[in-house]
Short mmCIF file of C-alpha atoms in Angstrom, two decimals:
data_model
loop_
_atom_site.label_atom_id
_atom_site.label_comp_id
_atom_site.label_asym_id
_atom_site.label_seq_id
_atom_site.Cartn_x
_atom_site.Cartn_y
_atom_site.Cartn_z
CA MET A 1 -5.42 -52.69 -3.93
CA PRO A 2 -1.65 -53.19 -4.42
CA TYR A 3 -0.57 -56.78 -4.98
CA LYS A 4 2.31 -59.03 -6.08
CA ARG A 5 2.32 -62.35 -7.86
CA GLY A 6 3.28 -65.56 -6.05
CA HIS A 7 5.52 -68.30 -7.45
CA ARG A 8 2.49 -69.90 -9.12
CA GLY A 9 1.26 -66.62 -10.58
CA ARG A 10 -1.45 -66.31 -8.02
CA ARG A 11 -2.37 -62.79 -7.04
CA ILE A 12 -1.35 -62.29 -3.44
CA ARG A 13 -2.98 -59.23 -1.96
CA ARG A 14 -1.15 -57.18 0.57
CA ARG A 15 -3.24 -55.91 3.38
CA LEU A 16 -2.55 -52.28 4.03
CA ARG A 17 -2.52 -51.49 7.67
CA PRO A 18 -2.58 -47.74 8.12
CA GLY A 19 0.44 -46.51 10.01
CA PRO A 20 0.29 -43.41 12.19
CA TYR A 21 1.06 -41.01 9.33
CA LEU A 22 -1.45 -42.54 6.95
CA ALA A 23 -4.12 -42.64 9.64
CA SER A 24 -3.41 -39.02 10.53
CA GLY A 25 -3.64 -38.00 6.88
CA ARG A 26 -6.96 -39.76 6.46
CA ARG A 27 -8.26 -38.11 9.60
CA GLN A 28 -7.21 -34.64 8.43
CA GLY A 29 -8.74 -35.29 5.03
CA TRP A 30 -12.02 -36.30 6.63
CA LEU A 31 -12.02 -33.20 8.85
CA GLU A 32 -11.33 -30.90 5.91
CA GLY A 33 -14.07 -32.56 3.90
CA TRP A 34 -16.48 -32.07 6.78
CA ARG A 35 -15.52 -28.38 7.08
CA LEU A 36 -15.97 -27.62 3.41
CA GLY A 37 -19.15 -29.65 3.16
CA ALA A 38 -20.69 -27.94 6.18
CA CYS A 39 -19.77 -24.50 4.84
CA ARG A 40 -21.23 -25.36 1.43
CA ARG A 41 -24.52 -26.37 3.03
CA ILE A 42 -24.56 -23.18 5.09
CA ALA A 43 -23.89 -21.06 1.98
CA GLU A 44 -26.74 -22.77 0.14
CA ALA A 45 -29.08 -22.13 3.07
CA THR A 46 -28.07 -18.45 3.42
CA PRO A 47 -27.88 -16.96 -0.08
CA PRO A 48 -26.74 -13.34 -0.49
CA PRO A 49 -29.42 -10.81 0.42
CA SER A 50 -31.74 -9.86 -2.40
CA VAL A 51 -31.62 -6.12 -3.04
CA ARG A 52 -33.09 -3.75 -5.58
CA ARG A 53 -30.95 -1.09 -7.21
CA ARG A 54 -32.04 2.35 -6.04
CA PRO A 55 -32.29 5.27 -8.46
CA TRP A 56 -29.51 7.21 -6.72
CA ARG A 57 -26.05 7.97 -8.06
CA VAL A 58 -23.32 7.48 -5.44
CA MET A 59 -19.68 8.43 -5.91
CA TYR A 60 -17.28 6.31 -3.86
CA VAL A 61 -13.71 7.32 -3.02
CA PRO A 62 -11.60 4.31 -1.91
CA GLN A 63 -8.96 4.40 0.80
CA GLY A 64 -6.81 1.65 -0.67
CA PHE A 65 -7.77 -1.06 1.81
CA ASP A 66 -8.43 -3.77 -0.77
CA ALA A 67 -10.61 -6.08 1.32
CA ILE A 68 -12.85 -3.26 2.53
CA ASP A 69 -12.93 -1.22 -0.68
CA GLN A 70 -13.84 -4.24 -2.80
CA GLY A 71 -16.67 -5.13 -0.45
CA VAL A 72 -18.10 -1.61 -0.45
CA VAL A 73 -17.74 -1.22 -4.22
CA ALA A 74 -19.56 -4.51 -4.79
CA ALA A 75 -22.36 -3.54 -2.39
CA LEU A 76 -22.79 -0.04 -3.82
CA GLY A 77 -22.76 -1.52 -7.32
CA GLU A 78 -25.70 -3.72 -6.37
CA THR A 79 -27.70 -1.05 -4.58
CA THR A 80 -26.98 2.19 -6.48
CA HIS A 81 -25.62 3.62 -9.72
CA LEU A 82 -21.95 3.70 -8.75
CA ILE A 83 -19.14 6.06 -9.69
CA VAL A 84 -15.63 5.43 -8.34
CA SER A 85 -13.36 8.46 -8.04
CA PRO A 86 -9.61 8.84 -7.48
CA GLN A 87 -8.74 10.59 -4.22
CA ALA A 88 -7.06 13.54 -5.90
CA GLU A 89 -9.98 14.25 -8.27
CA MET A 90 -13.02 14.08 -6.01
CA LEU A 91 -14.25 17.58 -6.78
CA THR A 92 -13.68 17.22 -10.53
CA TYR A 93 -15.58 13.94 -10.64
CA ALA A 94 -18.42 15.40 -8.59
CA GLU A 95 -18.68 18.39 -10.94
CA ASN A 96 -18.74 16.12 -13.99
CA TYR A 97 -21.04 13.35 -12.77
CA ARG A 98 -23.23 15.22 -10.24
CA PRO A 99 -23.92 12.27 -7.91
CA ASP A 100 -26.60 12.39 -5.24
CA ALA A 101 -23.98 11.61 -2.59
CA VAL A 102 -20.25 11.12 -2.13
CA LEU A 103 -18.96 8.44 0.24
CA VAL A 104 -15.30 8.63 1.25
CA MET A 105 -13.67 5.59 2.81
CA ASN A 106 -11.57 6.64 5.81
CA GLY A 107 -10.04 9.75 4.21
CA LEU A 108 -6.58 9.21 5.72
CA HIS A 109 -3.01 8.18 4.90
CA THR A 110 -2.95 8.63 1.12
CA PHE A 111 -5.59 11.33 0.69
CA PRO A 112 -4.42 14.70 -0.65
CA ALA A 113 -3.73 17.65 1.62
CA ASN A 114 -6.61 19.58 0.02
CA GLN A 115 -9.21 16.96 0.96
CA ARG A 116 -11.23 19.38 3.09
CA GLU A 117 -11.25 22.00 0.36
CA GLN A 118 -12.47 19.43 -2.16
CA ILE A 119 -15.23 18.26 0.18
CA GLU A 120 -16.35 21.83 0.84
CA GLY A 121 -16.52 22.37 -2.92
CA ILE A 122 -18.65 19.24 -3.32
CA ARG A 123 -21.02 20.42 -0.58
CA ARG A 124 -21.40 23.78 -2.34
CA LEU A 125 -22.69 21.82 -5.35
CA GLY A 126 -25.56 20.62 -3.15
CA ILE A 127 -24.20 17.06 -3.00
CA LYS A 128 -24.37 15.11 0.26
CA THR A 129 -21.02 14.04 1.68
CA ALA A 130 -20.29 11.14 4.02
CA ILE A 131 -17.15 9.57 5.42
CA TRP A 132 -16.78 6.10 6.93
CA PHE A 133 -13.86 5.93 9.36
CA VAL A 134 -12.38 2.44 9.75
CA ASP A 135 -9.11 3.29 11.57
CA ASP A 136 -10.71 4.61 14.75
CA PRO A 137 -9.56 5.24 17.39
CA TYR A 138 -5.91 4.79 16.42
CA VAL A 139 -5.47 7.98 14.39
CA SER A 140 -7.79 10.35 16.25
CA GLU A 141 -5.41 13.23 15.63
CA ASP A 142 -6.13 13.04 11.90
CA SER A 143 -9.75 11.87 11.85
CA ALA A 144 -10.81 14.60 14.27
CA ALA A 145 -9.34 17.20 11.92
CA ILE A 146 -11.32 16.18 8.83
CA ALA A 147 -14.60 14.84 10.24
CA PRO A 148 -16.35 18.24 10.64
CA SER A 149 -15.99 18.85 6.88
CA TYR A 150 -18.58 16.14 6.11
CA ASP A 151 -22.37 16.14 6.34
CA TYR A 152 -22.43 12.59 7.72
CA VAL A 153 -19.78 10.77 9.75
CA PHE A 154 -19.82 6.99 10.15
CA THR A 155 -17.32 5.10 12.26
CA HIS A 156 -16.80 1.43 12.92
CA GLU A 157 -15.82 2.35 16.50
CA ARG A 158 -18.88 3.04 18.64
CA SER A 159 -16.97 4.84 21.39
CA CYS A 160 -15.95 7.54 18.89
CA VAL A 161 -19.49 8.66 18.05
CA PRO A 162 -19.79 11.03 21.04
CA GLN A 163 -16.28 12.31 20.31
CA TYR A 164 -17.33 13.35 16.81
CA GLU A 165 -20.50 14.93 18.17
CA GLU A 166 -18.38 17.05 20.52
CA LEU A 167 -16.45 18.22 17.47
CA GLY A 168 -19.69 19.53 15.95
CA CYS A 169 -20.61 16.53 13.78
CA GLU A 170 -24.35 16.48 14.38
CA LYS A 171 -24.89 13.42 12.17
CA ALA A 172 -22.40 10.91 13.55
CA TYR A 173 -23.25 7.20 13.54
CA HIS A 174 -21.78 3.84 14.41
CA LEU A 175 -21.54 1.47 11.44
CA PRO A 176 -19.55 -1.76 11.86
CA LEU A 177 -17.52 -3.30 9.11
CA ALA A 178 -18.28 -6.66 7.49
CA ALA A 179 -16.70 -9.35 5.33
CA HIS A 180 -16.57 -9.26 1.54
CA GLN A 181 -17.87 -12.78 1.21
CA GLU A 182 -16.98 -13.25 -2.43
CA LEU A 183 -13.37 -12.81 -1.34
CA PHE A 184 -13.28 -14.26 2.18
CA ARG A 185 -14.79 -17.69 1.74
CA PRO A 186 -14.10 -21.33 2.58
CA MET A 187 -11.86 -23.11 0.09
CA ALA A 188 -9.53 -26.07 -0.23
CA VAL A 189 -5.86 -25.07 -0.07
CA GLU A 190 -2.48 -26.67 -0.66
CA GLU A 191 -0.40 -28.19 2.11
CA ALA A 192 1.91 -25.16 2.09
CA TYR A 193 -0.88 -23.08 3.63
CA ARG A 194 -1.69 -25.53 6.45
CA THR A 195 -0.81 -24.60 10.03
CA ASP A 196 -1.94 -25.25 13.57
CA ILE A 197 -1.87 -21.56 14.47
CA CYS A 198 -1.92 -18.53 12.18
CA PHE A 199 -1.64 -14.81 12.81
CA ILE A 200 -1.47 -12.22 10.03
CA GLY A 201 -1.02 -8.56 10.86
CA VAL A 202 1.40 -5.77 11.70
CA ALA A 203 3.61 -6.31 14.75
CA PHE A 204 2.10 -3.66 17.00
CA TRP A 205 3.74 -3.73 20.41
CA ASN A 206 0.95 -5.50 22.29
CA ARG A 207 1.05 -8.26 19.67
CA VAL A 208 4.82 -8.50 19.98
CA GLU A 209 4.50 -8.93 23.74
CA LEU A 210 1.93 -11.69 23.28
CA PHE A 211 4.06 -13.81 20.97
CA ASP A 212 7.22 -13.19 22.98
CA SER A 213 5.40 -14.51 26.05
CA ILE A 214 4.37 -17.81 24.40
CA VAL A 215 7.60 -18.60 22.57
CA ASP A 216 8.14 -21.85 24.49
CA TYR A 217 4.60 -22.99 23.79
CA LEU A 218 4.92 -22.42 20.04
CA LYS A 219 8.19 -24.27 19.50
CA ASP A 220 6.59 -27.65 18.70
CA LYS A 221 3.59 -26.28 16.78
CA LYS A 222 3.16 -25.55 13.10
CA VAL A 223 2.85 -21.77 13.14
CA LEU A 224 2.62 -18.84 10.74
CA ILE A 225 3.23 -15.27 11.91
CA ALA A 226 3.02 -12.95 8.91
CA GLY A 227 3.27 -9.21 8.47
CA SER A 228 5.62 -6.29 9.02
CA HIS A 229 8.05 -5.49 11.86
CA TRP A 230 8.08 -8.88 13.58
CA ASP A 231 11.83 -8.52 14.05
CA ARG A 232 10.83 -6.34 17.02
CA MET A 233 10.30 -9.48 19.09
CA ARG A 234 12.85 -10.15 21.82
CA HIS A 235 12.76 -13.81 20.86
CA TYR A 236 12.81 -13.24 17.13
CA ASP A 237 15.75 -15.61 16.74
CA ARG A 238 13.63 -18.42 18.18
CA LEU A 239 10.47 -17.53 16.27
CA SER A 240 11.94 -16.41 12.95
CA LYS A 241 11.32 -19.83 11.38
CA PHE A 242 7.59 -19.12 11.76
CA VAL A 243 7.71 -15.55 10.43
CA ARG A 244 6.91 -14.44 6.92
CA SER A 245 7.88 -10.79 6.71
CA GLY A 246 6.19 -8.14 4.61
CA TRP A 247 2.77 -7.56 3.16
CA ILE A 248 0.53 -10.54 2.41
CA GLU A 249 -1.91 -9.92 -0.43
CA VAL A 250 -5.57 -10.50 0.38
CA PRO A 251 -6.09 -13.63 -1.79
CA GLU A 252 -3.12 -15.30 -0.11
CA THR A 253 -4.34 -14.22 3.32
CA VAL A 254 -7.60 -16.02 2.57
CA LYS A 255 -5.65 -19.19 1.76
CA TYR A 256 -3.72 -19.00 5.02
CA TYR A 257 -6.95 -18.51 6.97
CA ASN A 258 -8.43 -21.57 5.28
CA GLY A 259 -5.35 -23.67 5.92
CA ALA A 260 -5.12 -22.89 9.63
CA LYS A 261 -6.73 -24.89 12.39
CA ILE A 262 -6.91 -21.77 14.55
CA VAL A 263 -6.49 -18.13 13.48
CA ILE A 264 -5.56 -15.68 16.23
CA ASN A 265 -6.98 -12.16 16.09
CA MET A 266 -5.62 -9.47 18.38
CA HIS A 267 -6.65 -5.82 18.28
CA ARG A 268 -3.91 -3.24 18.47
CA THR A 269 -3.52 -1.17 21.60
CA THR A 270 -5.19 2.25 21.67
CA GLU A 271 -2.33 3.85 23.59
CA PRO A 272 -0.74 6.82 21.76
CA LEU A 273 2.58 5.04 21.28
CA SER A 274 4.85 5.19 18.27
CA ASP A 275 2.44 3.10 16.18
CA ASN A 276 -0.62 5.27 16.85
CA LYS A 277 -1.68 8.88 16.47
CA ASN A 278 -4.42 8.61 19.09
CA THR A 279 -3.54 11.92 20.70
CA HIS A 280 -7.12 12.37 21.92
CA ARG A 281 -6.92 9.00 23.73
CA TRP A 282 -10.21 7.74 22.35
CA GLU A 283 -11.13 4.27 23.56
CA GLY A 284 -11.48 1.09 21.51
CA HIS A 285 -14.61 -1.00 22.13
CA SER A 286 -15.50 -2.25 18.66
CA VAL A 287 -14.13 -5.13 16.61
CA ASN A 288 -11.71 -4.95 13.71
CA PRO A 289 -12.50 -6.12 10.15
CA ARG A 290 -10.52 -9.34 10.67
CA THR A 291 -13.20 -10.46 13.11
CA PHE A 292 -15.66 -10.82 10.23
CA GLU A 293 -13.10 -11.84 7.59
CA ILE A 294 -11.68 -14.80 9.52
CA ALA A 295 -15.14 -16.05 10.43
CA SER A 296 -16.18 -15.75 6.78
CA CYS A 297 -13.53 -18.35 5.87
CA GLY A 298 -15.10 -21.02 8.08
CA THR A 299 -12.05 -21.27 10.34
CA LEU A 300 -11.99 -21.15 14.13
CA GLN A 301 -11.08 -17.68 15.38
CA LEU A 302 -9.46 -17.05 18.75
CA THR A 303 -9.64 -13.34 19.49
CA ASP A 304 -8.98 -10.98 22.34
CA LEU A 305 -12.20 -9.68 23.84
CA ARG A 306 -13.59 -6.30 22.85
CA PRO A 307 -16.76 -5.12 24.66
CA GLU A 308 -18.79 -5.08 21.43
CA LEU A 309 -17.86 -8.60 20.30
CA PRO A 310 -20.75 -10.47 22.03
CA GLU A 311 -23.23 -8.41 20.00
CA TYR A 312 -22.01 -10.07 16.80
CA TYR A 313 -20.99 -13.60 17.84
CA ARG A 314 -21.84 -16.01 20.66
CA LEU A 315 -18.56 -16.64 22.42
CA GLY A 316 -17.82 -20.30 22.91
CA GLU A 317 -20.40 -21.26 20.30
CA GLU A 318 -19.40 -19.24 17.21
CA MET A 319 -15.98 -17.93 18.19
CA ALA A 320 -13.45 -18.27 21.03
CA SER A 321 -11.86 -15.46 23.03
CA PHE A 322 -8.90 -15.06 25.36
CA SER A 323 -7.86 -12.45 27.91
CA ASN A 324 -4.21 -13.34 28.58
CA PRO A 325 -1.42 -15.51 27.12
CA ARG A 326 -2.03 -18.42 29.48
CA GLU A 327 -5.70 -18.55 28.55
CA LEU A 328 -4.77 -18.40 24.87
CA THR A 329 -2.50 -21.44 25.10
CA GLU A 330 -5.09 -23.39 27.10
CA ILE A 331 -7.79 -22.70 24.52
CA VAL A 332 -5.48 -23.54 21.62
CA ASP A 333 -4.61 -26.84 23.28
CA TYR A 334 -8.28 -27.63 23.84
CA TYR A 335 -9.33 -27.02 20.25
CA LEU A 336 -6.32 -28.80 18.76
CA ARG A 337 -7.33 -31.87 20.76
CA ASN A 338 -11.08 -31.54 20.16
CA GLU A 339 -11.07 -31.25 16.40
CA GLU A 340 -14.72 -31.88 15.63
CA GLU A 341 -15.83 -29.34 18.21
CA ARG A 342 -13.43 -26.83 16.67
CA LEU A 343 -15.00 -27.32 13.26
CA LYS A 344 -18.53 -26.97 14.62
CA VAL A 345 -17.73 -23.68 16.36
CA ALA A 346 -16.12 -22.38 13.16
CA ALA A 347 -19.12 -23.46 11.08
CA ARG A 348 -21.53 -21.64 13.39
CA GLY A 349 -19.39 -18.50 13.14
CA TYR A 350 -19.44 -18.80 9.36
CA ARG A 351 -23.22 -19.13 9.37
CA ARG A 352 -23.63 -16.00 11.51
CA THR A 353 -21.31 -14.05 9.23
CA ARG A 354 -23.12 -15.17 6.07
CA ALA A 355 -26.48 -14.19 7.52
CA GLU A 356 -25.75 -10.92 9.29
CA HIS A 357 -22.37 -9.38 8.50
CA THR A 358 -22.45 -8.46 4.81
CA PHE A 359 -21.42 -5.23 3.13
CA VAL A 360 -24.77 -5.09 1.35
CA GLY A 361 -26.45 -4.95 4.75
CA ARG A 362 -24.10 -2.26 6.03
CA VAL A 363 -24.32 -0.14 2.87
CA THR A 364 -28.11 -0.40 2.82
CA ARG A 365 -28.27 1.07 6.32
CA LEU A 366 -25.83 3.81 5.38
CA LEU A 367 -27.90 4.81 2.36
CA ASP A 368 -31.09 4.85 4.41
CA THR A 369 -29.42 7.10 6.97
CA ILE A 370 -28.19 9.71 4.49
CA GLY A 371 -31.60 9.96 2.85
CA LEU A 372 -31.07 7.67 -0.14
CA ALA A 373 -33.64 5.07 0.84
CA ASP A 374 -35.38 2.79 -1.64
CA PRO A 375 -38.32 4.97 -2.79
CA GLU A 376 -40.43 1.86 -3.46
CA LYS A 377 -39.90 0.33 -0.04
CA PRO A 378 -41.61 1.56 3.14
CA PRO A 379 -39.28 2.66 5.96
CA ALA A 380 -38.17 -0.27 8.10
CA GLY A 381 -38.26 -0.23 11.88
CA GLY A 382 -35.30 -1.06 14.07
CA GLY A 383 -33.99 -4.54 13.48
CA LYS A 384 -32.02 -6.95 15.59
CA HIS A 385 -28.81 -5.06 14.92
CA ASP A 386 -29.95 -1.45 14.77
CA TRP A 387 -26.46 0.04 14.85
CA LEU A 388 -27.19 3.29 13.12
CA ARG A 389 -28.10 5.42 16.06
CA SER A 390 -26.60 8.54 17.50
CA SER A 391 -24.82 8.05 20.84
CA GLU A 392 -27.72 9.56 22.81
CA CYS A 393 -30.22 7.18 21.23
CA ALA A 394 -27.87 4.28 21.72
CA GLU A 395 -27.52 5.04 25.42
CA LYS A 396 -31.28 4.98 25.86
CA LYS A 397 -32.20 1.98 23.74
CA ARG A 398 -29.25 -0.43 23.62
CA PRO A 399 -28.06 -2.59 26.51
CA ARG A 400 -24.41 -2.20 27.33
CA CYS A 401 -22.00 -5.10 26.86
CA ARG A 402 -20.83 -6.51 30.15
#
């Protein structure tokens, strides 16, 4: 304890009475210690799923979405003998390595114009082909054009399964995304990453409208709004101090998630506006990858409500949701005041993600569906989350979200 010497050399101790800033710092330190300790205990109690490598050779073609591609590569590397191919050389790699199956991630944006010709060539070699769409329904104009070229079509958007079936894709399935938990994980971060409210993503118009509508509420909060095109906001001059423009690399995104008290997640609109190519007007019912990624960091997530969300998380217990700007601000206020409850909700969401929303689990189901099951394991019956069904089977056997 600090001290000074008196006139007789005696040690005179100063009693430190914590002022408001010191007390606040101690409180925040205690809360962060509780969060990290709780997440560590949860991680120890829910180790990664134990899997056996199957004898199959799978060639994977990445889209270039780092968080998703890394998760799928890691999962396929654990469960199969993996080959990773550049987009432009799919057919050449398939001819040279002769895999049992080719899995293409998304197949859009940066893929070559001759993608369909390459896939047809791979099918002529007798190799199974599958694509996993993760941009549905926002680019239906493009995904509808390439889907019929594949033997198997997987989509993270359940409402698109019947649309693909109408296009002639007889083997179309719903397969949600997950979190790459080696990447998205709880961690201690520097003060520079700490905020009350964080949002990271592209400024699609519905997101712009949301933040424009709560500009007065945000003015006295510690806020981060990061991503491209946020200068679209009408009140950009008032919010610019909170904005970090441009692309945020995944490792830094993870730090911002960990440093935030509340991370907002808002799905983009499905309307065929300037930001979308949803010319077929397919609906959006399923959750985006951020839903799993934010939860995997052990941080409270406040998300807009998609119909499928309650199938993955218990709202109010593992995650919070809002339906309009006023409700968002009320919920933010509540959880900023009730800090321990906020941490407990976030910890429960982290536990659910650790246990149920892994890429190993998703990839295992995909492999089983395309006929690359573990030959030493008997076929499993439907589990708690039996997503991999055609739309007809899903209508008969799954309750609808209300």
